[in-house]
């Protein structure tokens, strides 16, 4: 592993492509959420990547573990650490493609696409427009927020008099998934099985477990789609199954592609955000005090939690040969947009390492950007805002339970257990 304070080349056993300057080769695993720490700001180790002296493009060697090794993909990737360049990759659909993104289903020979995530323009827009009405701010306010608030109040009041809760396992892991399952129309009894499948797909690192989970969830989703074809209801899966796209019904691949994509994205991104959000407030009691006493800050505070807790980074593939920042890019080259660097870029954000709950113009990349900006961003924001509103009405100042491990992975894996406690009147 390299010293994060330097740009010394990493000596790795691989043949660098001809277009990779030796001084750009850096092992970035520690900056991408693969190494846990116990810092108040767990993303601080990636801060060195945000400086103006950092080259505009770095090169991460081929993966020798994780999904890269499992899938047999031994290609390295260009790493994009600067805000301006990340914005270009996310927005320049002429040069960069999202095809193939998060298509874990390929590991078991499936050929359907994850829709709309893995679809490039111009076809992307028709799928995005098909799904967007179900995630619009107006629909969330009218149809979904009452359920969000009801579940939130129920869960908070269930623990308020106990004076403690495992905020990660018993609350963050449950709250957004209950909302998601209600939105989709999935039965409550699948809760545990869904999370087990999701864990094996995203976090197990075992090809056998990934394949087993993929077979299990896709068999279930196809059966659920068939059930809604026979017996429609008012929920989103049924709306997809019976929807019209450009005047026609959806194909089987389009149905499973949309439902699978929503299933994969709906289970743990908000959970990870909540766990890290409460960890920071528990470790910085002056922060929770400020938000508690100034509830008008909740919206901007949520945005700052999102900026300083980038759960995911996103990749794109070069669609053609071109030159960028003195590098000859080849068609098929992979570009990893390092959101934990872009969100702290001093060229974009004043005092980027400071958590400012009143920060203005907070246009971060936690929900990615461009045409593929997160479909559920409005829903996620509403869940986080409602949670803080209802929590501070019912729970006094809270702290991490004495002796608890607050180690966190700065990314989607986040923190599995976060025991909090407070004084009960």
Coordinates of C-alpha atoms in Angstrom, one line a residue:
X1 CA 0.0 0.0 0.0
X2 CA 1.3 3.5 -0.8
X3 CA 1.8 6.3 1.6
X4 CA -1.3 8.5 1.0
X5 CA 0.8 11.6 1.4
X6 CA 2.9 10.8 -1.7
X7 CA 2.5 9.9 -5.3
X8 CA 5.2 7.3 -5.3
X9 CA 4.5 4.6 -7.9
X10 CA 3.4 1.2 -6.6
X11 CA 5.5 -1.7 -7.7
X12 CA 2.9 -4.3 -8.7
X13 CA 3.3 -7.4 -10.7
X14 CA 1.4 -6.6 -13.8
X15 CA 2.1 -5.4 -17.3
X16 CA 0.9 -1.8 -17.5
X17 CA -0.8 -0.9 -20.8
X18 CA 1.3 1.2 -23.1
X19 CA -0.8 4.3 -22.5
X20 CA -0.1 4.3 -18.7
X21 CA 2.7 6.5 -17.4
X22 CA 4.6 4.7 -14.6
X23 CA 4.2 7.7 -12.3
X24 CA 0.4 7.5 -12.5
X25 CA 0.2 3.9 -11.1
X26 CA -1.2 4.0 -7.6
X27 CA -2.9 1.4 -5.3
X28 CA -6.2 3.1 -4.4
X29 CA -7.9 0.3 -2.5
X30 CA -7.6 2.1 0.9
X31 CA -9.2 5.2 -0.6
X32 CA -12.2 3.3 -2.1
X33 CA -13.7 2.0 1.1
X34 CA -11.8 -1.3 1.3
X35 CA -10.0 -0.5 4.5
X36 CA -11.9 0.3 7.8
X37 CA -10.9 3.0 10.3
X38 CA -12.2 4.5 13.5
X39 CA -12.0 8.2 12.5
X40 CA -14.8 10.7 13.1
X41 CA -14.5 11.4 9.4
X42 CA -13.9 8.0 8.0
X43 CA -13.2 9.5 4.5
X44 CA -10.2 11.5 5.7
X45 CA -7.7 8.9 4.3
X46 CA -8.9 9.8 0.8
X47 CA -8.3 13.5 1.4
X48 CA -4.9 13.4 -0.2
X49 CA -6.5 12.7 -3.5
X50 CA -8.4 16.0 -3.5
X51 CA -5.3 18.3 -3.8
X52 CA -4.5 20.4 -6.9
X53 CA -1.1 18.7 -7.1
X54 CA -2.7 15.3 -7.8
X55 CA -2.6 14.3 -11.5
X56 CA -5.9 14.6 -13.3
X57 CA -5.9 10.9 -14.1
X58 CA -4.4 8.1 -12.0
X59 CA -4.2 4.4 -12.8
X60 CA -5.3 1.6 -10.5
X61 CA -3.8 -1.8 -11.2
X62 CA -5.9 -4.9 -12.0
X63 CA -8.0 -6.3 -9.2
X64 CA -6.5 -9.4 -7.7
X65 CA -9.4 -9.9 -5.3
X66 CA -13.1 -9.0 -5.1
X67 CA -15.5 -8.9 -8.1
X68 CA -12.7 -8.2 -10.5
X69 CA -10.9 -11.4 -9.7
X70 CA -14.2 -13.3 -9.4
X71 CA -15.4 -12.3 -12.8
X72 CA -12.0 -12.8 -14.4
X73 CA -11.7 -9.1 -15.3
X74 CA -8.0 -8.4 -14.7
X75 CA -8.1 -5.0 -16.3
X76 CA -7.0 -2.0 -14.4
X77 CA -8.9 1.3 -14.5
X78 CA -8.3 5.0 -14.8
X79 CA -9.2 6.8 -11.6
X80 CA -10.7 10.2 -11.8
X81 CA -10.3 12.2 -8.5
X82 CA -11.1 15.8 -9.4
X83 CA -14.6 17.2 -9.4
X84 CA -14.5 18.8 -12.8
X85 CA -13.3 15.6 -14.5
X86 CA -15.8 13.4 -12.6
X87 CA -18.5 15.8 -13.8
X88 CA -17.4 15.3 -17.4
X89 CA -17.3 11.5 -17.1
X90 CA -20.8 11.4 -15.7
X91 CA -22.2 13.9 -18.3
X92 CA -20.3 13.2 -21.5
X93 CA -22.3 10.5 -23.1
X94 CA -20.4 10.8 -26.4
X95 CA -17.2 9.6 -24.9
X96 CA -18.3 7.5 -21.9
X97 CA -20.7 4.6 -21.6
X98 CA -22.5 3.1 -18.6
X99 CA -23.3 -0.2 -20.4
X100 CA -22.7 -3.2 -18.2
X101 CA -22.7 -1.4 -14.9
X102 CA -23.7 -3.5 -11.8
X103 CA -24.8 -6.4 -14.0
X104 CA -23.9 -9.1 -11.5
X105 CA -26.5 -11.3 -13.3
X106 CA -23.8 -12.0 -15.9
X107 CA -22.1 -14.2 -13.3
X108 CA -24.8 -16.8 -13.8
X109 CA -25.2 -16.4 -17.6
X110 CA -28.1 -14.0 -17.6
X111 CA -28.2 -11.6 -20.6
X112 CA -30.9 -9.1 -19.7
X113 CA -29.7 -5.5 -18.9
X114 CA -30.1 -3.6 -15.6
X115 CA -32.6 -1.0 -16.7
X116 CA -32.1 2.0 -16.9
X117 CA -28.7 2.0 -15.2
X118 CA -26.8 0.0 -17.9
X119 CA -28.6 1.7 -20.8
X120 CA -26.9 4.5 -22.7
X121 CA -28.7 7.4 -24.4
X122 CA -30.7 7.7 -26.5
X123 CA -32.6 4.6 -25.3
X124 CA -31.9 5.4 -21.6
X125 CA -34.3 8.4 -21.7
X126 CA -37.4 6.3 -22.5
X127 CA -36.8 3.9 -19.6
X128 CA -35.9 6.8 -17.2
X129 CA -39.1 8.6 -18.2
X130 CA -41.1 5.5 -17.7
X131 CA -39.9 5.1 -14.1
X132 CA -39.5 8.7 -13.0
X133 CA -43.1 9.5 -12.2
X134 CA -43.0 6.9 -9.4
X135 CA -40.1 8.7 -7.8
X136 CA -41.0 12.3 -8.4
X137 CA -41.0 14.8 -5.5
X138 CA -44.8 15.3 -5.9
X139 CA -45.6 11.6 -5.8
X140 CA -43.3 11.1 -2.8
X141 CA -45.0 13.9 -0.9
X142 CA -48.5 12.7 -1.8
X143 CA -48.2 8.9 -1.7
X144 CA -45.0 7.8 0.1
X145 CA -44.2 10.4 2.8
X146 CA -47.1 9.4 5.0
X147 CA -45.8 5.9 5.1
X148 CA -42.3 7.0 5.7
X149 CA -43.4 9.1 8.6
X150 CA -45.6 6.4 10.1
X151 CA -42.9 3.8 10.0
X152 CA -40.3 6.2 11.3
X153 CA -42.5 7.3 14.3
X154 CA -43.4 3.7 15.1
X155 CA -39.8 2.6 15.1
X156 CA -38.5 5.5 17.2
X157 CA -41.3 5.2 19.8
X158 CA -40.5 1.5 20.1
X159 CA -37.0 2.3 21.4
X160 CA -37.5 5.8 23.0
X161 CA -38.2 4.5 26.5
X162 CA -35.5 1.8 26.4
X163 CA -32.8 4.4 26.2
X164 CA -30.8 2.4 23.6
X165 CA -30.8 1.0 20.1
X166 CA -28.4 -0.6 17.7
X167 CA -28.8 2.2 15.2
X168 CA -27.1 0.3 12.3
X169 CA -28.6 -3.2 12.7
X170 CA -32.0 -2.7 14.3
X171 CA -32.9 0.7 12.8
X172 CA -30.9 1.8 9.7
X173 CA -31.0 -1.7 8.3
X174 CA -34.7 -2.0 8.7
X175 CA -36.3 1.5 8.2
X176 CA -35.6 2.2 4.5
X177 CA -36.1 -1.4 3.5
X178 CA -39.6 -1.5 5.0
X179 CA -40.4 1.6 2.9
X180 CA -38.9 0.1 -0.2
X181 CA -40.7 -3.2 0.2
X182 CA -44.0 -1.3 0.6
X183 CA -43.4 0.8 -2.5
X184 CA -42.6 -2.3 -4.6
X185 CA -45.4 -4.5 -3.1
X186 CA -43.0 -7.2 -1.8
X187 CA -44.3 -9.2 1.2
X188 CA -42.9 -8.3 4.6
X189 CA -41.8 -11.9 5.2
X190 CA -39.1 -11.7 2.5
X191 CA -37.3 -9.0 4.5
X192 CA -34.6 -11.2 6.0
X193 CA -34.1 -13.3 2.8
X194 CA -33.7 -10.2 0.7
X195 CA -31.0 -8.8 2.9
X196 CA -29.2 -12.1 3.0
X197 CA -29.2 -12.3 -0.8
X198 CA -28.1 -8.7 -1.1
X199 CA -25.2 -9.3 1.3
X200 CA -24.0 -12.3 -0.6
X201 CA -24.1 -10.5 -3.9
X202 CA -22.4 -7.3 -2.8
X203 CA -20.3 -8.1 0.1
X204 CA -19.5 -11.8 0.4
X205 CA -16.6 -11.9 -2.0
X206 CA -17.4 -15.5 -2.7
X207 CA -18.3 -16.5 -6.3
X208 CA -20.3 -19.5 -5.0
X209 CA -22.4 -17.3 -2.6
X210 CA -22.9 -14.6 -5.2
X211 CA -24.1 -17.1 -7.8
X212 CA -26.4 -18.8 -5.3
X213 CA -27.9 -15.5 -4.2
X214 CA -28.3 -14.4 -7.8
X215 CA -30.2 -17.5 -8.8
X216 CA -32.4 -17.2 -5.7
X217 CA -33.4 -13.6 -6.1
X218 CA -33.9 -13.8 -9.9
X219 CA -36.1 -16.9 -9.5
X220 CA -38.1 -15.1 -6.9
X221 CA -38.4 -11.9 -8.8
X222 CA -39.5 -13.7 -12.0
X223 CA -42.1 -15.6 -10.0
X224 CA -43.3 -12.3 -8.4
X225 CA -43.6 -10.6 -11.8
X226 CA -45.7 -13.6 -13.1
X227 CA -47.9 -13.3 -10.0
X228 CA -48.5 -9.6 -10.7
X229 CA -49.3 -10.3 -14.3
X230 CA -52.1 -12.6 -13.1
X231 CA -53.2 -10.5 -10.1
X232 CA -52.3 -6.8 -10.4
X233 CA -52.2 -4.4 -7.5
X234 CA -51.4 -0.7 -6.7
X235 CA -47.7 -1.2 -6.2
X236 CA -44.7 -0.5 -8.4
X237 CA -43.8 -4.0 -9.6
X238 CA -47.4 -4.3 -10.8
X239 CA -47.2 -0.9 -12.5
X240 CA -44.0 -2.0 -14.3
X241 CA -45.5 -5.3 -15.4
X242 CA -48.7 -3.7 -16.8
X243 CA -47.1 -0.5 -18.0
X244 CA -46.7 0.8 -21.6
X245 CA -43.5 2.0 -23.1
X246 CA -43.9 4.0 -26.3
X247 CA -47.4 2.5 -26.7
X248 CA -46.4 -1.1 -26.2
X249 CA -46.1 -3.5 -23.4
X250 CA -42.7 -4.3 -21.9
X251 CA -40.8 -7.4 -22.9
X252 CA -39.8 -10.1 -20.3
X253 CA -36.2 -8.8 -20.3
X254 CA -37.4 -5.2 -19.7
X255 CA -39.6 -6.3 -16.8
X256 CA -37.0 -8.3 -15.0
X257 CA -34.3 -5.7 -15.9
X258 CA -36.3 -2.9 -14.2
X259 CA -37.4 -4.9 -11.2
X260 CA -33.9 -6.4 -10.6
X261 CA -32.3 -2.9 -10.9
X262 CA -34.7 -1.5 -8.3
X263 CA -34.3 -4.5 -6.0
X264 CA -30.5 -4.2 -6.1
X265 CA -30.5 -0.4 -5.5
X266 CA -33.2 -0.3 -2.9
X267 CA -31.8 -2.3 0.0
X268 CA -28.7 -0.8 1.6
X269 CA -27.6 2.5 0.3
X270 CA -29.9 4.5 2.6
X271 CA -29.1 2.1 5.5
X272 CA -25.4 2.8 5.1
X273 CA -26.0 6.5 5.0
X274 CA -28.1 6.5 8.2
X275 CA -25.6 4.4 10.1
X276 CA -22.8 6.7 9.2
X277 CA -24.9 9.8 9.8
X278 CA -25.8 8.7 13.4
X279 CA -22.2 7.6 14.1
X280 CA -21.0 11.1 13.3
X281 CA -23.6 12.8 15.4
X282 CA -22.9 10.4 18.3
X283 CA -19.2 11.2 18.1
X284 CA -19.8 14.9 17.6
X285 CA -22.5 15.8 20.1
X286 CA -22.2 19.5 19.3
X287 CA -23.4 18.7 15.8
X288 CA -26.5 16.9 16.9
X289 CA -27.2 19.7 19.4
X290 CA -26.9 22.3 16.6
X291 CA -29.4 20.4 14.4
X292 CA -31.7 19.6 17.3
X293 CA -31.9 23.3 18.3
X294 CA -32.3 24.5 14.7
X295 CA -34.6 22.1 12.8
X296 CA -34.7 24.5 9.9
X297 CA -31.2 23.2 9.1
X298 CA -32.3 19.6 8.6
X299 CA -32.6 19.8 4.8
X300 CA -29.1 21.4 4.3
X301 CA -27.7 19.1 7.1
X302 CA -28.9 16.0 5.2
X303 CA -27.2 17.3 2.0
X304 CA -24.0 17.8 4.0
X305 CA -24.2 14.3 5.4
X306 CA -24.7 13.0 1.9
X307 CA -21.7 15.0 0.6
X308 CA -19.4 13.8 3.4
X309 CA -20.5 10.2 3.2
X310 CA -20.2 9.2 -0.5
X311 CA -21.4 5.6 -0.3
X312 CA -20.5 4.6 -3.8
X313 CA -18.2 5.5 -6.6
X314 CA -19.3 4.8 -10.2
X315 CA -17.5 3.6 -13.3
X316 CA -17.8 4.4 -17.0
X317 CA -16.2 2.9 -20.1
X318 CA -14.6 4.8 -23.0
X319 CA -16.7 4.5 -26.1
X320 CA -13.9 5.6 -28.5
X321 CA -10.2 6.5 -28.7
X322 CA -9.4 10.1 -27.6
X323 CA -6.8 12.1 -25.7
X324 CA -7.5 13.5 -22.3
X325 CA -5.1 15.3 -19.9
X326 CA -2.2 14.1 -22.0
X327 CA -3.2 10.4 -21.9
X328 CA -4.2 8.5 -25.0
X329 CA -7.4 6.8 -24.0
X330 CA -8.4 3.6 -25.8
X331 CA -11.9 2.5 -26.5
X332 CA -12.9 0.1 -23.7
X333 CA -10.7 1.7 -21.0
X334 CA -12.5 1.9 -17.7
X335 CA -12.8 5.1 -15.7
X336 CA -13.5 4.9 -11.9
X337 CA -15.0 8.2 -10.7
X338 CA -13.7 8.6 -7.1
X339 CA -16.6 10.4 -5.5
X340 CA -14.9 10.5 -2.1
X341 CA -12.3 12.7 -3.7
X342 CA -14.7 14.8 -5.9
X343 CA -17.0 15.5 -2.9
X344 CA -14.0 17.0 -1.0
X345 CA -12.4 18.9 -3.9
X346 CA -11.2 22.3 -2.7
X347 CA -11.7 23.7 -6.2
X348 CA -15.4 23.1 -5.8
X349 CA -16.1 23.3 -2.1
X350 CA -14.9 25.9 0.4
X351 CA -13.3 24.2 3.4
X352 CA -14.3 20.8 2.1
X353 CA -13.2 18.8 5.1
X354 CA -15.4 20.9 7.4
X355 CA -18.9 19.6 8.1
X356 CA -21.1 22.6 7.5
X357 CA -24.9 21.9 8.0
X358 CA -25.6 25.3 6.4
X359 CA -23.5 24.8 3.3
X360 CA -25.0 26.3 0.2
X361 CA -24.9 25.1 -3.4
X362 CA -24.0 21.6 -2.2
X363 CA -23.9 19.8 -5.6
X364 CA -22.1 16.6 -4.7
X365 CA -21.7 13.3 -6.4
X366 CA -23.1 11.0 -3.7
X367 CA -26.1 10.4 -6.1
X368 CA -23.7 10.3 -9.0
X369 CA -24.5 12.7 -11.9
X370 CA -25.5 13.2 -15.5
X371 CA -28.4 11.3 -17.0
X372 CA -27.7 8.4 -14.6
X373 CA -28.2 10.4 -11.4
X374 CA -29.8 8.2 -8.8
X375 CA -33.4 7.5 -9.6
X376 CA -34.3 7.2 -5.9
X377 CA -32.5 10.4 -4.8
X378 CA -35.7 12.3 -3.9
X379 CA -37.0 9.3 -1.9
X380 CA -33.6 8.9 0.0
X381 CA -33.5 12.6 0.9
X382 CA -37.1 12.4 2.2
X383 CA -36.4 9.4 4.3
X384 CA -33.4 11.1 5.9
X385 CA -35.2 14.3 6.5
X386 CA -38.2 12.7 8.1
X387 CA -36.0 10.5 10.2
X388 CA -34.1 13.5 11.7
X389 CA -37.4 15.5 12.2
X390 CA -39.1 12.7 14.1
X391 CA -36.0 11.5 16.0
X392 CA -35.1 14.9 17.5
X393 CA -38.7 15.3 18.7
X394 CA -38.5 12.1 20.7
X395 CA -34.9 11.3 21.6
X396 CA -32.6 13.4 23.8
X397 CA -28.8 13.7 23.3
X398 CA -27.4 10.3 22.4
X399 CA -24.0 8.8 22.5
X400 CA -22.2 5.6 21.5
X401 CA -22.6 3.0 24.1
X402 CA -19.5 2.6 26.3
X403 CA -17.0 0.1 24.9
X404 CA -18.7 -0.2 21.5
X405 CA -16.6 -0.7 18.4
X406 CA -17.2 2.3 16.1
X407 CA -14.9 1.1 13.3
X408 CA -16.5 1.9 9.9
X409 CA -15.9 1.0 6.3
X410 CA -16.0 4.4 4.4
X411 CA -18.4 3.1 1.7
X412 CA -21.4 0.9 1.1
X413 CA -20.3 -1.8 3.6
X414 CA -20.4 1.0 6.3
X415 CA -21.0 -0.2 9.8
X416 CA -22.9 -3.3 10.9
X417 CA -23.5 -2.4 14.5
X418 CA -23.8 1.0 16.2
X419 CA -25.1 0.7 19.8
X420 CA -26.4 4.1 20.9
X421 CA -27.8 5.1 24.2
X422 CA -29.4 8.1 25.9
X423 CA -30.8 9.1 29.3
X424 CA -34.5 8.2 29.7
X425 CA -36.4 10.8 31.7

